[in-house]
Coordinates of C-alpha atoms and ligand atoms in Angstrom, one line a residue:
M1 CA 142.0 -5.6 114.8
N2 CA 144.7 -6.5 117.3
L3 CA 143.5 -6.0 120.9
S4 CA 146.2 -5.7 123.5
P5 CA 145.6 -6.9 127.0
L6 CA 144.2 -4.5 129.6
S7 CA 147.3 -2.9 131.1
S8 CA 145.7 -1.7 134.3
P9 CA 142.2 -1.6 135.8
T10 CA 142.6 2.1 136.2
D11 CA 142.4 2.4 132.4
L12 CA 138.7 1.5 132.8
G13 CA 138.3 4.8 134.7
R14 CA 139.2 7.3 132.0
F15 CA 136.0 8.6 130.5
A16 CA 135.3 7.4 127.0
I17 CA 132.0 7.5 125.0
G18 CA 130.8 4.0 124.4
F19 CA 131.7 4.1 120.7
D20 CA 133.9 1.4 119.2
P21 CA 136.7 2.7 117.0
R22 CA 136.1 -0.2 114.6
D23 CA 132.7 1.4 113.8
R24 CA 134.2 4.6 112.5
S25 CA 134.5 3.6 108.9
R26 CA 131.0 2.1 108.8
L27 CA 129.6 5.2 110.3
H28 CA 131.3 7.4 107.7
Q29 CA 129.9 5.1 105.0
L30 CA 126.4 5.4 106.4
W31 CA 126.8 9.2 106.6
D32 CA 127.8 9.2 102.9
E33 CA 124.6 7.3 102.2
V34 CA 122.6 9.9 104.0
I35 CA 124.4 12.8 102.1
D36 CA 123.8 11.1 98.8
S37 CA 120.2 10.3 99.5
N38 CA 119.4 14.0 99.8
R39 CA 117.1 13.0 102.6
W40 CA 118.6 14.2 105.9
A41 CA 115.4 13.8 108.0
E42 CA 112.5 11.3 108.0
G43 CA 114.4 8.8 105.9
D44 CA 115.5 5.2 105.8
L45 CA 118.2 5.4 108.5
T46 CA 115.7 6.4 111.2
K47 CA 113.6 3.4 110.3
R48 CA 116.6 1.1 110.2
F49 CA 117.7 2.3 113.7
E50 CA 114.2 1.9 115.1
D51 CA 113.8 -1.6 113.7
A52 CA 117.2 -2.6 115.1
W53 CA 116.4 -1.2 118.5
A54 CA 113.0 -2.9 118.5
A55 CA 114.6 -6.2 117.6
K56 CA 116.5 -6.0 120.9
H57 CA 113.2 -5.7 122.7
P58 CA 111.2 -8.8 122.0
G59 CA 107.7 -8.1 123.3
A60 CA 107.7 -4.5 122.0
A61 CA 105.6 -3.7 118.9
G62 CA 108.2 -1.3 117.7
A63 CA 110.3 1.7 118.5
V64 CA 110.1 5.5 117.8
A65 CA 113.3 7.5 117.8
T66 CA 113.2 11.1 119.1
G67 CA 115.5 14.0 119.6
S68 CA 115.8 13.4 123.3
W69 CA 114.4 11.3 126.1
S70 CA 111.8 14.1 126.7
G71 CA 110.1 13.5 123.4
G72 CA 109.3 9.9 124.1
A73 CA 108.4 10.5 127.8
V74 CA 106.0 13.4 127.0
A75 CA 104.4 11.4 124.1
A76 CA 103.8 8.4 126.4
L77 CA 102.3 10.6 129.2
K78 CA 100.1 12.4 126.7
H79 CA 98.9 9.2 125.1
A80 CA 98.0 8.0 128.6
G81 CA 95.8 11.1 128.9
V82 CA 97.8 12.8 131.6
G83 CA 96.9 16.5 131.9
P84 CA 96.5 19.2 134.4
G85 CA 95.5 17.9 137.9
D86 CA 96.3 14.3 137.2
V87 CA 98.7 12.5 139.5
V88 CA 101.8 10.8 138.3
L89 CA 103.9 8.7 140.6
C90 CA 107.6 9.1 140.3
P91 CA 110.7 7.9 142.2
S92 CA 112.6 10.6 144.0
N93 CA 115.9 8.9 143.3
T94 CA 116.2 10.0 139.6
F95 CA 117.2 12.8 137.4
M96 CA 114.9 15.8 137.3
A97 CA 113.9 14.9 133.8
T98 CA 111.5 12.3 135.1
P99 CA 109.3 14.5 137.3
L100 CA 109.7 17.4 134.9
A101 CA 108.1 15.5 132.0
A102 CA 104.9 15.1 134.1
L103 CA 105.0 18.6 135.5
H104 CA 105.3 19.9 132.0
L105 CA 101.8 18.6 131.3
G106 CA 100.4 20.2 134.4
A107 CA 100.3 17.0 136.3
K108 CA 100.9 16.7 140.0
V109 CA 103.9 14.5 140.9
E110 CA 103.9 12.3 144.0
F111 CA 107.2 10.9 145.0
V112 CA 107.8 7.2 145.8
D113 CA 110.7 5.9 147.9
C114 CA 113.3 3.4 146.6
N115 CA 115.0 0.2 147.9
R116 CA 118.5 0.5 149.3
E117 CA 119.5 -2.7 147.5
D118 CA 118.8 -1.6 143.9
L119 CA 118.2 2.2 144.3
C120 CA 115.0 1.8 142.3
V121 CA 111.3 2.1 143.2
S122 CA 110.2 0.1 146.2
F123 CA 107.1 -2.0 145.6
A124 CA 105.9 -1.6 149.2
D125 CA 106.0 2.2 149.0
F126 CA 104.6 2.2 145.4
E127 CA 101.6 0.1 146.5
Q128 CA 100.9 2.5 149.3
K129 CA 101.3 5.6 147.2
L130 CA 99.1 4.2 144.5
A131 CA 96.3 3.5 147.0
Q132 CA 96.8 7.0 148.5
H133 CA 97.1 9.2 145.4
K134 CA 95.2 7.3 142.7
P135 CA 97.6 8.2 139.9
K136 CA 96.8 8.1 136.2
A137 CA 100.4 7.1 135.3
A138 CA 103.6 6.1 137.0
F139 CA 107.3 6.0 136.3
V140 CA 109.9 3.4 137.3
V141 CA 113.5 4.3 136.7
H142 CA 116.0 1.5 136.1
I143 CA 118.9 3.2 138.0
G144 CA 122.5 2.6 137.0
G145 CA 122.0 0.1 134.2
H146 CA 120.3 -2.8 135.9
I147 CA 116.6 -3.5 136.0
A148 CA 114.4 -2.4 139.0
F149 CA 114.2 -5.5 141.2
D150 CA 110.4 -4.9 141.8
I151 CA 109.5 -4.2 138.2
Q152 CA 107.3 -7.3 137.7
R153 CA 105.2 -6.7 140.8
I154 CA 104.9 -3.0 140.0
A155 CA 103.8 -3.8 136.4
D156 CA 101.3 -6.4 137.6
L157 CA 99.8 -4.0 140.1
C158 CA 99.6 -1.2 137.5
R159 CA 97.9 -3.4 135.0
A160 CA 95.4 -4.6 137.6
Q161 CA 94.6 -1.0 138.7
G162 CA 94.6 0.6 135.2
V163 CA 97.7 2.8 135.9
F164 CA 99.8 3.5 132.8
L165 CA 103.4 2.5 133.6
I166 CA 106.4 4.1 131.9
E167 CA 109.9 2.7 132.4
D168 CA 112.5 5.3 132.4
C169 CA 115.3 3.3 130.6
A170 CA 117.7 6.2 130.3
H171 CA 120.4 4.1 132.0
A172 CA 119.3 0.6 131.0
H173 CA 120.8 0.0 127.6
G174 CA 121.6 -3.6 127.1
A175 CA 120.3 -4.8 130.4
T176 CA 118.2 -8.0 130.6
W177 CA 116.5 -10.1 133.2
N178 CA 116.1 -13.7 132.2
G179 CA 116.3 -12.5 128.6
Q180 CA 113.6 -9.8 129.0
A181 CA 114.6 -6.2 128.0
P182 CA 113.8 -3.0 129.8
G183 CA 110.7 -1.2 128.6
T184 CA 108.8 -4.4 128.0
W185 CA 107.2 -4.7 131.5
G186 CA 105.2 -1.5 131.5
D187 CA 103.2 0.3 128.8
A188 CA 106.2 2.2 127.5
G189 CA 110.0 2.4 127.9
V190 CA 112.0 5.5 127.1
Y191 CA 115.8 5.5 126.5
S192 CA 118.2 8.4 126.4
F193 CA 121.2 8.5 124.1
Y194 CA 122.8 11.6 125.8
A195 CA 126.5 11.8 125.5
T196 CA 127.4 10.0 128.7
K197 CA 125.1 7.1 128.4
T198 CA 126.2 3.4 127.8
V199 CA 125.7 4.0 124.2
S200 CA 125.2 7.5 122.8
T201 CA 124.1 9.3 119.7
G202 CA 125.3 12.7 121.2
E203 CA 121.7 13.7 121.8
G204 CA 118.7 11.5 121.2
G205 CA 116.1 9.1 122.7
I206 CA 113.9 6.2 121.7
L207 CA 110.5 4.9 122.9
V208 CA 109.6 1.2 122.9
S209 CA 106.1 -0.1 123.6
R210 CA 104.0 -3.1 123.1
H211 CA 101.0 -0.9 122.1
P212 CA 101.0 -0.2 118.3
E213 CA 98.7 2.8 118.9
L214 CA 101.1 4.4 121.3
L215 CA 103.9 4.1 118.7
E216 CA 101.7 5.7 116.1
F217 CA 100.8 8.5 118.5
A218 CA 104.5 9.1 119.2
R219 CA 105.3 9.2 115.5
A220 CA 102.8 11.9 115.1
F221 CA 103.8 13.7 118.3
R222 CA 107.4 14.0 117.3
N223 CA 106.4 15.6 114.0
Y224 CA 103.9 18.3 114.9
G225 CA 101.0 15.9 114.6
K226 CA 101.5 15.0 110.9
P227 CA 99.9 13.8 108.9
D228 CA 96.4 14.6 110.1
H229 CA 97.2 16.9 113.1
E230 CA 94.9 15.0 115.4
V231 CA 97.8 14.8 117.8
E232 CA 99.1 18.1 119.3
G233 CA 102.9 17.6 118.9
L234 CA 106.1 19.5 118.4
N235 CA 109.4 18.7 116.8
F236 CA 111.1 15.8 118.5
R237 CA 112.5 14.2 115.3
M238 CA 115.9 12.5 115.1
S239 CA 118.0 13.4 112.1
E240 CA 119.2 10.8 109.6
F241 CA 122.8 11.5 110.7
T242 CA 122.0 10.8 114.3
S243 CA 120.0 7.7 113.4
A244 CA 123.1 6.4 111.6
I245 CA 125.1 6.6 114.8
G246 CA 122.2 4.9 116.6
L247 CA 122.1 2.0 114.1
V248 CA 125.9 1.4 114.5
Q249 CA 125.6 1.6 118.3
T250 CA 122.7 -0.8 118.4
E251 CA 124.7 -3.3 116.3
R252 CA 127.6 -3.0 118.8
L253 CA 125.4 -3.1 122.0
D254 CA 125.7 -6.7 122.9
E255 CA 129.4 -6.8 122.6
L256 CA 129.8 -3.5 124.5
V257 CA 127.7 -4.8 127.4
A258 CA 129.6 -8.2 127.4
W259 CA 132.9 -6.3 127.4
K260 CA 131.9 -4.1 130.3
N261 CA 130.6 -7.1 132.3
A262 CA 133.8 -9.1 131.7
A263 CA 135.9 -6.1 132.7
A264 CA 133.8 -5.7 135.9
R265 CA 134.1 -9.4 136.8
E266 CA 137.8 -9.5 136.2
H267 CA 139.0 -6.2 137.6
L268 CA 136.3 -4.6 139.9
D269 CA 134.4 -7.4 141.6
P270 CA 137.6 -8.8 143.4
V271 CA 138.2 -5.4 145.0
H272 CA 134.6 -4.3 145.7
A273 CA 132.9 -6.7 148.0
G274 CA 130.4 -4.1 149.0
R275 CA 129.0 -3.7 145.5
L276 CA 125.4 -3.8 144.4
Q277 CA 124.3 -7.4 144.0
L278 CA 122.0 -8.4 141.2
P279 CA 119.4 -11.1 141.4
D280 CA 119.8 -14.4 139.4
G281 CA 119.3 -14.0 135.7
M282 CA 119.9 -10.3 135.6
V283 CA 122.5 -8.7 133.4
S284 CA 123.3 -5.0 134.0
G285 CA 124.4 -2.8 131.1
L286 CA 126.7 -1.3 133.7
Y287 CA 126.0 2.3 133.0
K288 CA 127.3 2.7 136.6
Y289 CA 129.2 0.2 138.8
I290 CA 127.6 0.9 142.2
V291 CA 129.2 0.2 145.6
F292 CA 128.0 0.9 149.1
D293 CA 131.4 1.5 150.7
P294 CA 133.2 4.9 150.3
I295 CA 135.9 4.8 147.7
E296 CA 138.6 7.2 146.8
K297 CA 138.4 7.1 143.0
S298 CA 134.7 7.6 142.3
T299 CA 132.7 9.4 139.7
G300 CA 130.5 10.4 142.7
K301 CA 126.9 9.4 143.1
V302 CA 124.3 8.5 140.5
Y303 CA 122.4 11.4 142.1
D304 CA 123.4 13.2 145.2
Q305 CA 120.1 15.1 145.7
P306 CA 116.8 13.3 145.6
C307 CA 114.1 15.1 143.5
H308 CA 111.7 15.5 146.4
R309 CA 114.4 17.6 148.1
I310 CA 115.0 19.7 145.0
L311 CA 111.3 20.3 144.6
R312 CA 110.8 20.8 148.4
H313 CA 108.1 18.2 148.7
Q314 CA 107.2 17.5 152.3
V315 CA 107.3 13.8 152.1
D316 CA 109.3 11.3 154.1
L317 CA 111.4 9.1 151.8
P318 CA 114.1 7.6 154.1
N319 CA 115.6 5.3 151.6
S320 CA 116.0 8.0 148.9
D321 CA 117.7 10.2 151.5
W322 CA 120.0 7.3 152.5
V323 CA 120.9 6.4 148.9
A324 CA 121.9 10.0 148.2
T325 CA 124.7 9.7 150.7
G326 CA 125.3 5.9 150.9
H327 CA 126.6 4.8 147.5
W328 CA 129.4 5.6 145.2
C329 CA 130.2 4.8 141.5
V330 CA 133.4 3.2 140.4
P331 CA 134.2 4.5 136.9
I332 CA 133.9 1.9 134.1
Y333 CA 134.0 2.9 130.5
Y334 CA 134.0 0.9 127.3
R335 CA 137.6 1.0 125.9
P336 CA 138.0 -2.0 123.6
E337 CA 141.4 -0.8 122.6
L338 CA 142.6 -1.9 126.1
G339 CA 141.9 -5.5 125.4
N340 CA 139.2 -8.0 124.6
Q341 CA 137.8 -8.6 128.1
E342 CA 136.3 -12.0 127.1
E343 CA 139.8 -13.2 126.2
V344 CA 141.3 -11.7 129.3
T345 CA 138.7 -13.4 131.5
A346 CA 139.1 -16.8 129.8
Ligands
PLP1 C1 117.0 8.8 134.6 C2 117.0 9.8 133.4 N1 115.9 10.1 132.8 C3 115.9 11.0 131.8 C4 117.1 11.6 131.3 C5 117.0 12.6 130.3 O1 117.5 12.2 129.1 P1 117.9 13.3 127.9 O2 119.1 14.0 128.4 O3 118.1 12.5 126.7 O4 116.7 14.2 127.8 C6 118.3 11.2 131.9 C7 119.6 11.7 131.5 O5 120.1 12.4 131.0 C8 118.3 10.3 133.0 O6 119.4 10.0 133.6

């Protein structure tokens, strides 16, 4: 395919789903395979997608695809034994999906503040809230496509204290820190493939974990507890058609993230000195390009209302309140037809 040079950085700002036009014919071919297989659910494509996603997560024992992020998150919480009355720690700077997954199981959510530098859970506040509330499980959310800067210390603390740690990886597709992938610090990582994410399947999610028994639990949970109904689950299965998109997207993920990063270095970094700065060795999947100076052409905030405000919790979280007003997102979407960014950068 001939790739023309990027004509203008503003082209990066027109919304496009992270789907490469070159994958269209392969996807159609896979969909034909599914049609001909007469197996539109629980078939080979879901397994192929899961294996491909797991291969991008060294350290994980496997992956379980679900119909949405919720399926993976609730499976992980249930496997951790979270139920009515248990406490789950959760950042306030996140989408309501994160606390709602715990609330759905009757748990009590206690909110944790974030850092201003990365918009993710603050270790200092996490340590304090863990001592105060004695949670059974906790969430960290990798906001915006990079990895939470305090993830290692939080994971170490959770392991030492027996707290089950779930990484909400809904934004974190393709991110790495010294080669390590999101979802492999904690006990589980849960991705979303909703239609605006870095890569999408329209709707969908996937859980990764280093615990084979959690993966087995999640497979039963997404399928009404089949085969033996020891697990009380519901239907969170992913169809074979959706899994085919997931497989194609997974195969394109590295290129997509490299393209976005090259585009950001070339066109956005020179004009956004006040951008979020990553630590050495970290690559962001660039779901969002976050800046701390007001800009005219923004897609707005990652979140403009912290969850503790939405749920009217009386807790003081100054950094979460600050973040809600103190950052902006510069639009950046994968549009390979605009030019091969690696060539443009070279
Ligand atoms: C941080 C976060 N967690 C969870 C979700 C929920 O994902 P889904 O829409 O696939 O249920 C989203 C987004 O949609 C999200 O941004």
